[in-house]
Short mmCIF file of C-alpha atoms in Angstrom, two decimals:
data_model
loop_
_atom_site.label_atom_id
_atom_site.label_comp_id
_atom_site.label_asym_id
_atom_site.label_seq_id
_atom_site.Cartn_x
_atom_site.Cartn_y
_atom_site.Cartn_z
CA UNK A 1 168.27 71.00 55.97
CA UNK A 2 170.55 70.29 58.96
CA UNK A 3 171.79 73.92 59.61
CA UNK A 4 168.70 75.20 59.76
CA UNK A 5 167.14 72.17 62.62
CA UNK A 6 170.59 72.67 64.63
CA UNK A 7 169.69 77.25 64.42
CA UNK A 8 166.62 75.98 65.81
CA UNK A 9 167.33 73.52 68.80
CA UNK A 10 169.81 76.31 69.58
CA UNK A 11 166.98 78.98 69.11
CA UNK A 12 164.58 76.74 71.60
CA UNK A 13 167.35 76.21 73.88
CA UNK A 14 168.29 79.93 74.07
CA UNK A 15 164.86 80.71 74.83
CA UNK A 16 164.83 77.66 77.56
CA UNK A 17 167.91 79.44 79.17
CA UNK A 18 166.15 82.81 79.62
CA UNK A 19 162.92 82.12 80.69
CA UNK A 20 164.50 79.52 83.66
CA UNK A 21 166.93 82.12 84.72
CA UNK A 22 163.44 84.91 84.94
CA UNK A 23 161.42 81.63 86.49
CA UNK A 24 164.10 81.53 89.20
CA UNK A 25 163.93 84.96 90.07
CA UNK A 26 160.21 85.64 90.07
CA UNK A 27 158.70 82.26 91.56
CA UNK A 28 159.01 82.34 95.75
CA UNK A 29 161.61 80.36 97.34
CA UNK A 30 160.71 76.28 96.64
CA UNK A 31 157.92 76.69 93.77
CA UNK A 32 160.28 76.89 91.24
CA UNK A 33 159.81 73.40 89.60
CA UNK A 34 156.07 73.97 89.72
CA UNK A 35 156.07 77.48 87.46
CA UNK A 36 159.31 75.06 84.95
CA UNK A 37 156.29 71.87 84.38
CA UNK A 38 153.82 74.69 83.08
CA UNK A 39 156.35 76.66 80.97
CA UNK A 40 157.82 73.75 79.76
CA UNK A 41 154.65 71.73 79.07
CA UNK A 42 152.88 74.93 77.23
CA UNK A 43 155.95 75.39 75.10
CA UNK A 44 155.97 71.83 74.66
CA UNK A 45 151.95 71.66 73.43
CA UNK A 46 152.71 74.54 71.04
CA UNK A 47 155.47 72.47 69.95
CA UNK A 48 153.48 69.54 69.21
CA UNK A 49 150.44 71.37 67.66
CA UNK A 50 152.85 72.87 65.00
CA UNK A 51 154.44 68.91 64.03
CA UNK A 52 151.06 67.88 64.45
CA UNK A 53 149.56 69.43 62.18
CA UNK A 54 152.44 69.91 59.53
CA UNK A 55 151.83 65.04 59.13
CA UNK A 56 148.42 66.00 59.06
CA UNK A 57 148.89 67.94 56.01
CA UNK A 58 151.61 65.56 54.68
CA UNK A 59 148.80 62.74 55.08
CA UNK A 60 145.79 64.19 54.35
CA UNK A 61 147.49 65.27 50.90
CA UNK A 62 149.15 61.42 50.63
CA UNK A 63 146.06 60.06 50.47
CA UNK A 64 143.50 61.84 48.51
CA UNK A 65 145.44 60.18 45.55
CA UNK A 66 143.74 56.46 46.94
CA UNK A 67 140.16 58.28 47.66
CA UNK A 68 138.24 55.25 45.32
CA UNK A 69 137.32 53.00 47.60
CA UNK A 70 136.80 50.32 44.90
CA UNK A 71 140.28 50.15 43.87
CA UNK A 72 142.08 51.14 47.68
CA UNK A 73 139.94 49.78 50.30
CA UNK A 74 142.23 49.56 52.64
CA UNK A 75 143.64 52.95 52.21
CA UNK A 76 140.02 54.18 52.58
CA UNK A 77 139.13 52.10 55.76
CA UNK A 78 142.57 53.53 57.33
CA UNK A 79 141.36 57.30 56.62
CA UNK A 80 137.64 56.81 57.19
CA UNK A 81 138.21 55.50 60.66
CA UNK A 82 141.00 58.55 61.33
CA UNK A 83 143.82 56.10 62.11
CA UNK A 84 145.67 58.67 60.71
CA UNK A 85 145.39 61.50 62.96
CA UNK A 86 146.52 58.95 65.54
CA UNK A 87 150.09 58.11 63.30
CA UNK A 88 150.17 62.12 63.43
CA UNK A 89 149.79 62.12 66.84
CA UNK A 90 152.08 59.31 67.80
CA UNK A 91 155.27 60.67 65.18
CA UNK A 92 154.30 64.02 66.82
CA UNK A 93 154.92 63.10 70.52
CA UNK A 94 157.42 60.74 70.12
CA UNK A 95 159.16 63.47 68.30
CA UNK A 96 158.52 65.85 71.45
CA UNK A 97 160.07 63.29 73.42
CA UNK A 98 162.99 62.38 72.12
CA UNK A 99 163.49 65.98 71.94
CA UNK A 100 162.44 67.95 75.20
CA UNK A 101 165.76 67.03 77.59
CA UNK A 102 167.92 68.67 74.69
CA UNK A 103 165.99 71.36 74.45
CA UNK A 104 165.51 72.35 78.37
CA UNK A 105 169.25 72.32 78.95
CA UNK A 106 170.04 73.67 82.95
CA UNK A 107 166.42 73.71 84.11
CA UNK A 108 165.23 72.19 87.20
CA UNK A 109 166.02 67.92 86.32
CA UNK A 110 163.07 67.19 88.20
CA UNK A 111 160.72 68.73 86.04
CA UNK A 112 162.37 66.50 83.75
CA UNK A 113 160.85 63.15 84.81
CA UNK A 114 157.26 64.67 85.26
CA UNK A 115 157.48 65.67 81.27
CA UNK A 116 158.88 62.47 80.77
CA UNK A 117 155.67 60.27 82.02
CA UNK A 118 153.58 62.79 81.01
CA UNK A 119 154.85 62.07 77.61
CA UNK A 120 154.67 58.34 78.28
CA UNK A 121 151.01 58.71 79.35
CA UNK A 122 150.41 60.45 76.05
CA UNK A 123 151.66 57.79 73.85
CA UNK A 124 149.98 54.75 75.77
CA UNK A 125 146.40 57.19 75.18
CA UNK A 126 146.96 57.47 71.71
CA UNK A 127 148.28 54.27 70.67
CA UNK A 128 145.01 52.79 72.90
CA UNK A 129 142.98 55.22 70.38
CA UNK A 130 144.47 54.31 67.87
CA UNK A 131 143.64 50.74 68.14
CA UNK A 132 140.04 51.40 69.35
CA UNK A 133 139.89 53.26 65.44
CA UNK A 134 140.85 50.14 64.07
CA UNK A 135 138.36 48.19 65.35
CA UNK A 136 136.09 51.24 62.95
CA UNK A 137 138.64 50.19 59.99
CA UNK A 138 138.44 46.57 59.96
CA UNK A 139 134.07 47.76 60.04
CA UNK A 140 134.30 50.07 57.44
CA UNK A 141 136.52 47.31 55.26
CA UNK A 142 134.32 45.20 55.41
CA UNK A 143 131.19 47.42 54.80
CA UNK A 144 133.27 48.41 51.38
CA UNK A 145 133.74 44.63 50.53
CA UNK A 146 129.55 44.26 51.73
CA UNK A 147 130.68 41.37 53.54
CA UNK A 148 128.08 41.98 56.46
CA UNK A 149 129.11 38.64 58.44
CA UNK A 150 132.27 39.83 59.03
CA UNK A 151 130.69 43.11 59.90
CA UNK A 152 128.18 41.58 62.35
CA UNK A 153 131.11 39.53 63.81
CA UNK A 154 133.00 42.92 64.54
CA UNK A 155 130.30 44.14 65.99
CA UNK A 156 129.82 41.44 68.46
CA UNK A 157 133.41 41.56 69.70
CA UNK A 158 134.10 44.63 69.52
CA UNK A 159 132.40 45.43 72.85
CA UNK A 160 134.56 42.82 74.73
CA UNK A 161 137.83 43.70 73.50
CA UNK A 162 137.30 47.76 74.23
CA UNK A 163 136.60 46.41 78.00
CA UNK A 164 139.64 44.06 77.33
CA UNK A 165 140.99 47.43 75.87
CA UNK A 166 140.20 49.53 79.28
CA UNK A 167 141.55 47.09 81.07
CA UNK A 168 145.06 46.48 79.74
CA UNK A 169 145.85 50.17 79.01
CA UNK A 170 144.57 51.34 82.43
CA UNK A 171 146.92 49.26 84.88
CA UNK A 172 149.71 50.44 81.60
CA UNK A 173 148.80 54.08 82.71
CA UNK A 174 149.34 53.26 86.15
CA UNK A 175 153.15 51.54 85.59
CA UNK A 176 153.80 54.86 83.20
CA UNK A 177 152.25 57.38 85.59
CA UNK A 178 153.91 56.18 88.84
CA UNK A 179 156.91 54.11 87.12
CA UNK A 180 155.47 50.98 88.73
CA UNK A 181 156.56 47.34 86.92
CA UNK A 182 153.72 45.11 85.05
CA UNK A 183 154.55 42.60 86.72
CA UNK A 184 154.22 43.65 90.44
CA UNK A 185 150.88 44.66 89.75
CA UNK A 186 149.47 42.11 87.52
CA UNK A 187 151.04 39.72 90.52
CA UNK A 188 149.30 41.95 93.23
CA UNK A 189 145.73 41.25 91.07
CA UNK A 190 146.48 37.54 90.54
CA UNK A 191 146.87 36.99 94.35
CA UNK A 192 143.21 39.25 95.56
CA UNK A 193 140.85 37.85 91.98
CA UNK A 194 139.69 34.98 94.34
CA UNK A 195 138.61 36.91 96.82
CA UNK A 196 137.31 40.00 94.87
CA UNK A 197 135.07 37.67 92.80
CA UNK A 198 133.39 35.88 95.60
CA UNK A 199 132.66 39.07 97.70
CA UNK A 200 131.92 41.26 94.60
CA UNK A 201 130.67 39.62 91.94
CA UNK A 202 127.15 41.11 91.24
CA UNK A 203 129.56 44.65 91.59
CA UNK A 204 131.96 43.18 89.05
CA UNK A 205 129.00 41.83 86.64
CA UNK A 206 127.07 45.25 87.14
CA UNK A 207 129.66 47.16 86.63
CA UNK A 208 130.79 45.00 83.64
CA UNK A 209 126.49 45.31 82.33
CA UNK A 210 126.70 48.79 82.90
CA UNK A 211 130.16 49.87 80.65
CA UNK A 212 128.19 47.46 77.97
CA UNK A 213 125.23 49.30 78.32
CA UNK A 214 127.04 52.47 77.81
CA UNK A 215 129.28 51.27 74.66
CA UNK A 216 126.43 49.89 72.70
CA UNK A 217 123.88 52.22 72.85
CA UNK A 218 121.52 49.23 73.15
CA UNK A 219 119.64 50.72 76.45
CA UNK A 220 119.10 54.17 78.00
CA UNK A 221 116.96 55.47 81.11
CA UNK A 222 113.67 55.84 80.16
CA UNK A 223 113.45 53.41 77.77
CA UNK A 224 110.50 51.63 76.85
CA UNK A 225 110.76 47.52 77.44
CA UNK A 226 109.78 44.04 78.51
CA UNK A 227 110.94 41.61 79.72
CA UNK A 228 109.52 38.43 78.95
CA UNK A 229 111.38 35.96 81.58
CA UNK A 230 109.81 38.41 85.05
CA UNK A 231 106.60 39.06 82.83
CA UNK A 232 107.50 43.11 82.99
CA UNK A 233 106.67 45.67 80.52
CA UNK A 234 107.56 50.21 81.66
CA UNK A 235 110.09 52.51 81.25
CA UNK A 236 113.50 51.85 82.69
CA UNK A 237 113.42 54.55 85.97
CA UNK A 238 117.38 53.97 86.57
CA UNK A 239 120.37 52.04 86.14
CA UNK A 240 122.80 51.65 88.72
CA UNK A 241 125.88 49.28 89.84
CA UNK A 242 123.93 46.38 91.18
CA UNK A 243 119.77 47.06 90.12
CA UNK A 244 117.31 48.13 87.32
CA UNK A 245 114.12 50.03 88.52
CA UNK A 246 111.19 49.54 85.59
CA UNK A 247 107.99 51.38 86.43
CA UNK A 248 105.15 49.06 85.05
CA UNK A 249 102.25 50.32 83.43
CA UNK A 250 100.56 49.65 86.13
CA UNK A 251 102.04 52.17 88.18
CA UNK A 252 103.89 49.65 90.21
CA UNK A 253 108.10 49.51 90.34
CA UNK A 254 110.22 46.39 89.70
CA UNK A 255 113.63 45.82 90.58
CA UNK A 256 116.25 43.18 88.45
CA UNK A 257 119.67 42.82 89.03
CA UNK A 258 121.92 44.67 86.88
CA UNK A 259 123.48 41.97 85.21
CA UNK A 260 120.22 40.31 84.10
CA UNK A 261 120.42 42.86 81.56
CA UNK A 262 123.27 41.03 79.60
CA UNK A 263 121.88 37.53 80.14
CA UNK A 264 117.55 37.98 79.70
CA UNK A 265 115.99 38.38 76.57
CA UNK A 266 115.17 42.20 76.81
CA UNK A 267 112.43 43.70 74.05
CA UNK A 268 113.88 47.61 73.44
CA UNK A 269 109.89 49.13 72.79
CA UNK A 270 111.81 52.17 72.22
CA UNK A 271 111.42 52.75 68.64
CA UNK A 272 107.78 52.09 68.75
CA UNK A 273 107.57 55.22 70.80
CA UNK A 274 109.74 57.14 68.73
CA UNK A 275 108.19 56.28 65.71
CA UNK A 276 104.87 56.51 66.85
CA UNK A 277 103.59 53.26 65.54
CA UNK A 278 103.03 50.01 66.88
CA UNK A 279 102.61 46.17 66.56
CA UNK A 280 99.00 44.72 65.66
CA UNK A 281 99.78 40.51 65.20
CA UNK A 282 96.24 38.86 65.91
CA UNK A 283 94.32 36.47 64.25
CA UNK A 284 91.07 34.80 63.74
CA UNK A 285 90.50 30.80 63.66
CA UNK A 286 87.59 29.90 61.02
CA UNK A 287 85.46 26.80 60.66
CA UNK A 288 86.79 25.03 58.01
CA UNK A 289 83.62 23.94 57.17
CA UNK A 290 81.56 27.28 56.50
CA UNK A 291 84.23 27.60 52.97
CA UNK A 292 82.66 27.25 49.90
CA UNK A 293 82.97 28.36 46.58
CA UNK A 294 81.16 31.77 45.27
CA UNK A 295 78.07 31.33 42.70
CA UNK A 296 77.18 33.88 40.77
CA UNK A 297 73.92 35.15 42.70
CA UNK A 298 76.62 35.43 45.65
CA UNK A 299 79.22 37.27 43.75
CA UNK A 300 76.48 39.58 42.45
CA UNK A 301 75.16 40.13 45.97
CA UNK A 302 79.24 41.56 47.65
CA UNK A 303 79.90 43.22 44.75
CA UNK A 304 77.65 46.13 46.08
CA UNK A 305 81.12 46.24 49.14
CA UNK A 306 82.66 49.13 48.31
CA UNK A 307 85.53 47.34 49.58
CA UNK A 308 85.63 44.38 46.55
CA UNK A 309 83.99 46.20 44.07
CA UNK A 310 86.63 46.64 41.86
CA UNK A 311 88.08 43.41 42.68
CA UNK A 312 85.30 40.58 42.14
CA UNK A 313 84.42 42.82 38.68
CA UNK A 314 88.11 42.15 37.43
CA UNK A 315 88.46 38.74 39.00
CA UNK A 316 84.96 37.49 37.62
CA UNK A 317 86.25 38.55 34.44
CA UNK A 318 89.53 36.92 34.56
CA UNK A 319 88.04 33.57 35.20
CA UNK A 320 85.58 34.01 32.45
CA UNK A 321 87.77 34.26 29.83
CA UNK A 322 89.80 31.31 31.55
CA UNK A 323 86.64 29.20 31.36
CA UNK A 324 85.55 29.86 28.08
CA UNK A 325 88.58 27.49 26.79
CA UNK A 326 88.24 24.84 29.56
CA UNK A 327 85.93 21.37 28.43
CA UNK A 328 82.76 20.90 31.25
CA UNK A 329 83.05 24.46 32.34
CA UNK A 330 79.53 24.17 33.85
CA UNK A 331 81.22 22.15 36.60
CA UNK A 332 82.13 24.63 39.37
CA UNK A 333 85.25 22.75 40.47
CA UNK A 334 86.75 23.04 37.33
CA UNK A 335 88.98 25.98 36.88
CA UNK A 336 89.94 28.31 39.31
CA UNK A 337 87.37 30.16 41.49
CA UNK A 338 86.49 32.52 44.11
CA UNK A 339 86.18 31.27 47.60
CA UNK A 340 84.38 32.97 50.44
CA UNK A 341 87.23 33.05 52.60
CA UNK A 342 89.57 34.14 49.84
CA UNK A 343 87.16 37.57 49.25
CA UNK A 344 87.35 38.15 53.13
CA UNK A 345 90.56 37.98 53.21
CA UNK A 346 90.98 40.29 50.24
CA UNK A 347 88.45 42.52 52.18
CA UNK A 348 90.42 42.45 55.31
CA UNK A 349 93.52 43.73 53.35
CA UNK A 350 91.69 46.29 51.48
CA UNK A 351 89.96 47.69 55.28
CA UNK A 352 93.29 48.04 56.56
CA UNK A 353 94.38 49.77 53.98
CA UNK A 354 91.39 52.29 54.16
CA UNK A 355 91.62 52.62 57.90
CA UNK A 356 92.97 56.25 58.99
CA UNK A 357 94.54 55.10 61.96
CA UNK A 358 96.77 52.44 60.07
CA UNK A 359 100.27 53.40 59.56
CA UNK A 360 100.48 52.97 55.84
CA UNK A 361 104.39 53.07 55.30
CA UNK A 362 104.68 49.86 57.59
CA UNK A 363 104.03 46.53 56.16
CA UNK A 364 100.11 45.58 56.09
CA UNK A 365 98.78 41.84 55.72
CA UNK A 366 96.50 39.68 56.06
CA UNK A 367 97.54 36.24 55.61
CA UNK A 368 96.73 32.47 56.44
CA UNK A 369 98.48 30.54 58.84
CA UNK A 370 98.77 26.96 59.31
CA UNK A 371 96.12 24.34 59.58
CA UNK A 372 94.60 23.66 63.85
CA UNK A 373 92.24 21.72 65.65
CA UNK A 374 90.66 24.57 66.29
CA UNK A 375 90.40 25.97 62.56
CA UNK A 376 92.31 27.74 59.85
CA UNK A 377 93.78 31.21 61.58
CA UNK A 378 93.41 34.48 59.90
CA UNK A 379 96.27 37.04 60.93
CA UNK A 380 96.55 40.63 60.84
CA UNK A 381 99.26 41.82 60.58
CA UNK A 382 99.96 45.71 60.25
CA UNK A 383 100.90 48.66 62.45
CA UNK A 384 98.37 51.44 64.30
CA UNK A 385 99.93 55.03 63.97
CA UNK A 386 99.43 55.45 67.51
CA UNK A 387 102.17 53.80 70.36
CA UNK A 388 100.06 54.91 73.50
CA UNK A 389 98.58 52.04 75.11
CA UNK A 390 95.17 53.10 75.56
CA UNK A 391 94.61 53.65 71.76
CA UNK A 392 96.31 51.07 70.38
CA UNK A 393 93.82 48.82 72.17
CA UNK A 394 91.05 50.61 71.21
CA UNK A 395 92.78 51.07 67.76
CA UNK A 396 93.23 46.57 67.58
CA UNK A 397 89.99 46.39 69.20
CA UNK A 398 87.67 48.36 66.04
CA UNK A 399 89.92 46.87 63.52
CA UNK A 400 88.49 43.12 65.18
CA UNK A 401 85.03 44.13 66.09
CA UNK A 402 84.70 44.90 62.45
CA UNK A 403 85.88 41.80 60.82
CA UNK A 404 84.46 39.54 63.09
CA UNK A 405 81.11 41.14 62.31
CA UNK A 406 81.70 41.37 58.57
CA UNK A 407 82.74 37.82 57.93
CA UNK A 408 78.79 37.14 58.69
CA UNK A 409 78.43 38.60 55.55
CA UNK A 410 80.61 36.31 53.41
CA UNK A 411 79.08 33.16 55.28
CA UNK A 412 82.01 32.39 57.15
CA UNK A 413 82.00 30.83 60.90
CA UNK A 414 83.90 32.02 63.68
CA UNK A 415 85.52 28.79 65.79
CA UNK A 416 84.84 28.92 69.81
CA UNK A 417 85.12 27.03 72.48
CA UNK A 418 82.09 26.34 74.19
CA UNK A 419 81.67 26.81 77.49
CA UNK A 420 80.85 23.03 79.95
CA UNK A 421 77.23 22.57 80.52
#
């Protein structure tokens, strides 16, 4: 094995010497180093690709024996997050960095510095990618373990870690490329930090916000958003370093500081537009004094309403069977009874379920809220199947127009605030 490695090394050295002689003859005077760098980089890249492919095949073959995520969650997480690919890249490039000087014996020495720094820069970038994939690996691991609280924690800190990582690896990359000591850059940055913060506060905050928005993918140009703090609702027109412009639905344009996207509550309503649904959440207040038990005559009259006929038949049958076992069943208060407010609630539920303009795959609910001084609120909760503002308002108005008038059939009174005389 050692003899084969020596033979390969000798072959590469002989090839590089021949290329050095050939390039020196054909290249213009003074530009030999450029041609040498191109040839060296091409040869090293070819060797790197071969080594990288070999290491990937070996690693992937080994990881096939650990495919069971229940038995080997750590190994499975490492494989899914592709940390193994980064390891293969790193090892292959490290080998290139250790052998390139011995391969190109006799070539121009000043090209060696360029290649050495290029290799080191590549190692730094691969290491940065490996650490970034490690976050994904942790996320995969806790997902396999179904520890979703830790998944949320990782999601919360990952953006900060990414920004900090970009800053640190940018400094390291500059040091590697220009051969500068890291302490020199850090010291210089420390001396001007106070001035930068005071002068470029909004710019720095806008830059950080821009990175956060781009990496988190929580907002983008064109999204329909609402900002309760400023009473703004519209589509994002532009996000730049200092200001974010929003086109309101009244055709006006609002501008807010970009860093407010991090510190202010923002409702992203784009999902409603993409799913073409929009939530209806609105209540009707009923006078409690109008609530009552329904007698037989009233129930028979309400059975003429198609939407609740089956419901009333089933309920009256159940109640009658129960009353046979109850003493003093002539008293309406004894045992279960149908009430006008309860039957109306069921009617409203059925009405929504049969409305073709209500999204059937989304929740549909009619519920009672806590009693207030204005009466008992009955809330309608559902989703219209059209998110356009004009159509949505029409659908919502049609529903409540019908329910407000239909409540009279159940002898229910709607609460309203009287105007002063």
